[in-house]
Structure formats: C-alpha cells, structure tokens
Amino acid sequence: VAIEFFSERGFNGVSIRDITREVGIKESSFYKHYKSKDELLDTIFGYFNSELAKAKVPEHIDNEPVLKTINPLIYLNRAFEIFKSYADTSVMAKIYRIAVTEQFRDARARDILIDLYEKSLPLLERYFNLILQQKKATHLNPKILANCYQFALHAMVAEFSLLKQYRQDTAIIEQRIAELNAFFGELIKNF
Amino acid sequence: VAIEFFSERGFNGVSIRDITREVGIKESSFYKHYKSKDELLDTIFGYFNSELAKAKVPEHIDNEPVLKTINPLIYLNRAFEIFKSYADTSVMAKIYRIAVTEQFRDARARDILIDLYEKSLPLLERYFNLILQQKKATHLNPKILANCYQFALHAMVAEFSLLKQYRQDTAIIEQRIAELNAFFGELIKNF
DNA sequence: TGTACATCAGTGAACGCGCGTTCACTGATGTAC
DNA sequence: TGTACATCAGTGAACGCGCGTTCACTGATGTAC
C-alpha cells in the first residue's frame, strides 16, 4: 500500500494514517512493524536494491555473438520495450517512480537513480563499442555516445513513467523515444 | 528571501515563519503583501515568465550569416557558457532551480520547464538544420538531432545547477557536458 | 500652522489542523508441563 | 486433556509540534481643511 501511495502522491503527500486506513488497521499498529515512517521508505528502497542485485541481464542485450548480427534499431527498440514493460506494471517501476520524484529531497532516492545509470551505462557502452569497431569508426568515443543516448533515454523514460502515473497520454513521449532510437539506429548505420 | 530559501530547501521545506524571520518582520505581516504562501510562489514564477518574455536571444546564437562561418564545437560550447553563467549567479537561475525541484509536485513548475524546452528547441533545430544542409546530410532529421542534444544538455544542466545549489563539485558534470559538445561537434564535422 | 482623519505596514496572540509518534492496554494464539 | 504463561499484532487515546492563516490592534505617515 505504501509503495502504491508514495508512487502516486510522493513521500510527504502520504501520511501514516493514509496507509493504515487503506490497510484496515489503526495508525498505532504501524509502529509494531516499522520504527518510523522513514524506516518504511528505507525498507522499500532496500527491497528495490536487493531485487536489482538479483536481476539478470537478458541474453540478447549483452551477448556479443548475438549483438553482431542484430540491426541496431531493433536492438535499441527491444531494450526500450523491456524498460517500458517494467514501467507499466511492476512494483519495481513504482519504486523507480518514487525515486524519481524524491530525488531532490532524499539522498537514498538519488543513489538508486545513480546506481541504475551506472548499471545500464556499461551495457550500452559495450554495445556501441562493438558497433564502432565493426564499422571502424574509431574517431568516435563509445563512452560518450553511450552517455548521450542514455541521458536522453532516461529523461524520456522518467517522463513516460510520470505520465503513466498521472494516467495521461504517453503517445507523444513514446513517439519521441521511437524517434530517438531511429536517429541512433540511422547514425550507427552510417558510421 | 523566499527565492533564496525555496531554491535551497524546496517550497515545503520553507515556512512563512522562516521567511519573515529572515526579513525581520512577524509572520502576520506577510499577509499584508501576499494572500497566501501559494500566491507567493505564483508571484515568483510570474516574475520568471515575464523576465523570460523580455529576454533577447544573443546575436551569435541565432544569426544565420554568423552561424555559417563558426565551428560547431565553438558554437555549442558558447551556448553552454551562457547557460552556465546564468546558472551560477542570477535570480533567474534560482527560480529555475525551484522549478526543477518542484516539477513533480507543481504544475506551474512543470510549465516553466516545458516552456524553456520549447523556447530553446527551435534555436537548436534551426542551427542543426543549417549545418545539415551545408553538409548535404539530408538523411538525418534536424528536429530529432536537436531533441536528442537538448535532452542530454538539459538533464546535465539541471544536475549542474543542483550540484551548485548543494555546493558540491561540478567538475565531473562540466567535463561530461564538454564531452557531449565535443561529441556533437565531431559528429557534425563528419556528417 | 494646527487639527482631524484616512491609510496601511507591522504586531501579538491565537485558531484549527494534521502530522509522526508513544504508551498502557487487550485479546487471540501457540507452547510447556 | 486441561491449565498457566509468553508472545505479539492490534487498539484507543493522547502527546507535542509546526504549519498556514486570522483578527483586533497600534502607531507612523501623508493629506485635507
């Protein structure tokens, strides 16, 4: 219930009473399970981190032989589809949304986002490096290419996730992500 | 005082009493000047919008004859320097920071950011279009190129601005922005 | 020049509210003998 | 099988606090006559 509520109204927008009312217990019962409201958020972020640590990278996202044969545009779109399916439904996506909205107030939220960036960046970097070598485009730095793509993608995914949260239309942002992927796909083809 | 405090601790992190204490009056006096705390934020954002409406785009950022002779990397770096000098000191930069931190809670804050994007995008788009035509690289869409660059730049500038706010080291992010500019500069040269 | 009056920023004390949290308690459940 | 006891999730009432806001007031200033 807390994950649901925090992801919709933010940490400060939800009181202990809001949560316990929904659960069907009194607010005093809450303190039999958590020392404080803050420890509850700790638990939520801790869960996110432990689940993330367990997560495995899909084969077709980080398998060199497979990557060499795949069309760049298809690769990028597939990576985004995985992202999107997460952002649509899962508990993890809700916690991600909490992190996005709390990032300016809470160091733990910020750490989660930084961790995500640092997890996905090497994947992209390896991929772009592979492609650049294939195309012999050694004058371009794969790290910066990955950084640029990732920054743009993350900003858009964060926006996509927020639109989902407020049940607004996500068509425009999905279109923009498709364009971004198309642009990078095109760029890579012409290296 | 309100702009200063809101930009440092967020709208909810600052009470009327915090502001009036700093000003040297009692909290009740505040209501002789503003109907509510919310109207104060309205006034601040209103000031930002009216100043923005007055602002003129520097000649060397949107003057076709000048642009044609200039090195792309120098152009991008110069644009960022202007941005940076703003983010360093001015009242406008502080209000921008308020908008960044409140964007998930306040529709007005969000509108300010969207407005900024929509103001700067056409400039970049015209610039990239000019370059693409010069290089006869008509297979690439200037709009998407501009979008991609702008998204990455804005995310980095927002981060730069926040680091400034918490008086943390901005060297890493400045380096990344320089790399981003170098990458786009290189890309443009090789179209 | 002096008096009467309007204006209005600032004051002091209080309001109601929702918040996170505490604490002595209850009563159902499981376990030991 | 029956009794005594420990455990512990849940309860009800209350706490202190800081918040945004209100209101009758004061007293300095400027203006009209």
mmCIF file of C-alpha atoms in Angstrom, chain B residues 58-171:
data_model
loop_
_atom_site.group_PDB
_atom_site.id
_atom_site.type_symbol
_atom_site.label_atom_id
_atom_site.label_comp_id
_atom_site.label_asym_id
_atom_site.label_seq_id
_atom_site.Cartn_x
_atom_site.Cartn_y
_atom_site.Cartn_z
ATOM 1 C CA PRO B 58 22.129 36.742 -28.349
ATOM 2 C CA GLU B 59 23.068 37.639 -31.929
ATOM 3 C CA HIS B 60 25.728 34.953 -32.341
ATOM 4 C CA ILE B 61 23.285 32.200 -31.259
ATOM 5 C CA ASP B 62 20.650 32.798 -33.918
ATOM 6 C CA ASN B 63 22.169 34.798 -36.766
ATOM 7 C CA GLU B 64 22.419 32.765 -39.942
ATOM 8 C CA PRO B 65 25.400 34.510 -41.618
ATOM 9 C CA VAL B 66 27.430 34.305 -38.400
ATOM 10 C CA LEU B 67 26.477 30.665 -37.790
ATOM 11 C CA LYS B 68 27.668 29.579 -41.222
ATOM 12 C CA THR B 69 31.239 30.621 -40.501
ATOM 13 C CA ILE B 70 31.504 29.279 -36.963
ATOM 14 C CA ASN B 71 32.992 25.959 -35.802
ATOM 15 C CA PRO B 72 30.161 23.733 -34.444
ATOM 16 C CA LEU B 73 32.054 22.861 -31.262
ATOM 17 C CA ILE B 74 32.687 26.527 -30.516
ATOM 18 C CA TYR B 75 29.000 27.243 -31.102
ATOM 19 C CA LEU B 76 27.836 24.547 -28.672
ATOM 20 C CA ASN B 77 30.369 25.480 -26.007
ATOM 21 C CA ARG B 78 29.470 29.133 -26.246
ATOM 22 C CA ALA B 79 25.771 28.304 -25.844
ATOM 23 C CA PHE B 80 26.583 26.317 -22.738
ATOM 24 C CA GLU B 81 28.780 29.063 -21.287
ATOM 25 C CA ILE B 82 25.837 31.443 -21.485
ATOM 26 C CA PHE B 83 23.694 28.851 -19.731
ATOM 27 C CA LYS B 84 26.352 28.309 -17.083
ATOM 28 C CA SER B 85 26.861 31.978 -16.272
ATOM 29 C CA TYR B 86 23.117 32.197 -15.674
ATOM 30 C CA ALA B 87 23.023 29.058 -13.521
ATOM 31 C CA ASP B 88 25.854 30.407 -11.414
ATOM 32 C CA THR B 89 24.508 33.611 -10.008
ATOM 33 C CA SER B 90 21.293 35.143 -11.212
ATOM 34 C CA VAL B 91 17.911 35.250 -9.549
ATOM 35 C CA MET B 92 16.519 33.577 -12.674
ATOM 36 C CA ALA B 93 18.789 30.588 -12.055
ATOM 37 C CA LYS B 94 17.447 30.239 -8.535
ATOM 38 C CA ILE B 95 13.875 30.253 -9.802
ATOM 39 C CA TYR B 96 14.871 27.700 -12.456
ATOM 40 C CA ARG B 97 16.172 25.507 -9.647
ATOM 41 C CA ILE B 98 12.881 25.875 -7.761
ATOM 42 C CA ALA B 99 11.091 24.742 -10.914
ATOM 43 C CA VAL B 100 13.407 21.729 -11.280
ATOM 44 C CA THR B 101 12.871 20.533 -7.713
ATOM 45 C CA GLU B 102 9.117 21.211 -7.659
ATOM 46 C CA GLN B 103 8.373 19.831 -11.136
ATOM 47 C CA PHE B 104 6.829 16.637 -9.763
ATOM 48 C CA ARG B 105 4.530 18.412 -7.320
ATOM 49 C CA ASP B 106 3.578 21.614 -9.043
ATOM 50 C CA ALA B 107 2.015 22.088 -12.455
ATOM 51 C CA ARG B 108 3.306 25.669 -12.699
ATOM 52 C CA ALA B 109 6.889 24.494 -12.161
ATOM 53 C CA ARG B 110 6.416 21.896 -14.859
ATOM 54 C CA ASP B 111 5.014 24.533 -17.233
ATOM 55 C CA ILE B 112 8.091 26.702 -16.734
ATOM 56 C CA LEU B 113 10.413 23.846 -17.682
ATOM 57 C CA ILE B 114 8.308 22.837 -20.668
ATOM 58 C CA ASP B 115 8.289 26.461 -21.775
ATOM 59 C CA LEU B 116 12.089 26.629 -21.547
ATOM 60 C CA TYR B 117 12.425 23.474 -23.659
ATOM 61 C CA GLU B 118 10.062 24.823 -26.245
ATOM 62 C CA LYS B 119 11.918 28.155 -26.353
ATOM 63 C CA SER B 120 15.376 26.698 -26.882
ATOM 64 C CA LEU B 121 14.439 23.786 -29.166
ATOM 65 C CA PRO B 122 13.664 25.878 -32.293
ATOM 66 C CA LEU B 123 17.036 27.638 -31.956
ATOM 67 C CA LEU B 124 18.899 24.346 -31.894
ATOM 68 C CA GLU B 125 16.705 22.965 -34.626
ATOM 69 C CA ARG B 126 17.433 25.902 -36.936
ATOM 70 C CA TYR B 127 21.115 25.553 -36.202
ATOM 71 C CA PHE B 128 21.280 21.813 -36.883
ATOM 72 C CA ASN B 129 19.183 22.263 -40.000
ATOM 73 C CA LEU B 130 21.622 24.878 -41.294
ATOM 74 C CA ILE B 131 24.588 22.587 -40.658
ATOM 75 C CA LEU B 132 22.914 19.526 -42.158
ATOM 76 C CA GLN B 133 22.113 21.483 -45.318
ATOM 77 C CA GLN B 134 25.648 22.811 -45.515
ATOM 78 C CA LYS B 135 26.948 19.246 -45.248
ATOM 79 C CA LYS B 136 24.213 17.892 -47.510
ATOM 80 C CA ALA B 137 23.377 15.302 -44.834
ATOM 81 C CA THR B 138 19.691 15.315 -45.636
ATOM 82 C CA HIS B 139 19.129 11.725 -44.468
ATOM 83 C CA LEU B 140 19.216 12.963 -40.835
ATOM 84 C CA ASN B 141 16.305 14.778 -39.227
ATOM 85 C CA PRO B 142 17.415 18.101 -37.653
ATOM 86 C CA LYS B 143 14.465 18.096 -35.282
ATOM 87 C CA ILE B 144 15.414 14.774 -33.707
ATOM 88 C CA LEU B 145 19.080 15.733 -33.599
ATOM 89 C CA ALA B 146 18.097 18.926 -31.752
ATOM 90 C CA ASN B 147 15.782 16.984 -29.430
ATOM 91 C CA CYS B 148 18.449 14.489 -28.537
ATOM 92 C CA TYR B 149 21.093 17.131 -27.896
ATOM 93 C CA GLN B 150 18.719 19.283 -25.909
ATOM 94 C CA PHE B 151 17.510 16.434 -23.710
ATOM 95 C CA ALA B 152 21.031 15.415 -22.808
ATOM 96 C CA LEU B 153 22.101 19.020 -22.267
ATOM 97 C CA HIS B 154 19.085 19.917 -20.135
ATOM 98 C CA ALA B 155 19.487 16.868 -17.915
ATOM 99 C CA MET B 156 23.138 17.790 -17.397
ATOM 100 C CA VAL B 157 22.455 21.481 -16.796
ATOM 101 C CA ALA B 158 19.756 20.578 -14.261
ATOM 102 C CA GLU B 159 22.282 18.373 -12.495
ATOM 103 C CA PHE B 160 24.929 21.075 -12.734
ATOM 104 C CA SER B 161 22.528 23.570 -11.200
ATOM 105 C CA LEU B 162 21.666 21.205 -8.340
ATOM 106 C CA LEU B 163 25.300 20.494 -7.561
ATOM 107 C CA LYS B 164 25.866 24.262 -7.418
ATOM 108 C CA GLN B 165 22.953 24.503 -5.017
ATOM 109 C CA TYR B 166 24.442 21.985 -2.602
ATOM 110 C CA ARG B 167 27.889 23.496 -3.133
ATOM 111 C CA GLN B 168 29.265 20.243 -4.437
ATOM 112 C CA ASP B 169 31.965 19.799 -7.033
ATOM 113 C CA THR B 170 30.693 20.437 -10.568
ATOM 114 C CA ALA B 171 33.899 19.418 -12.362
#
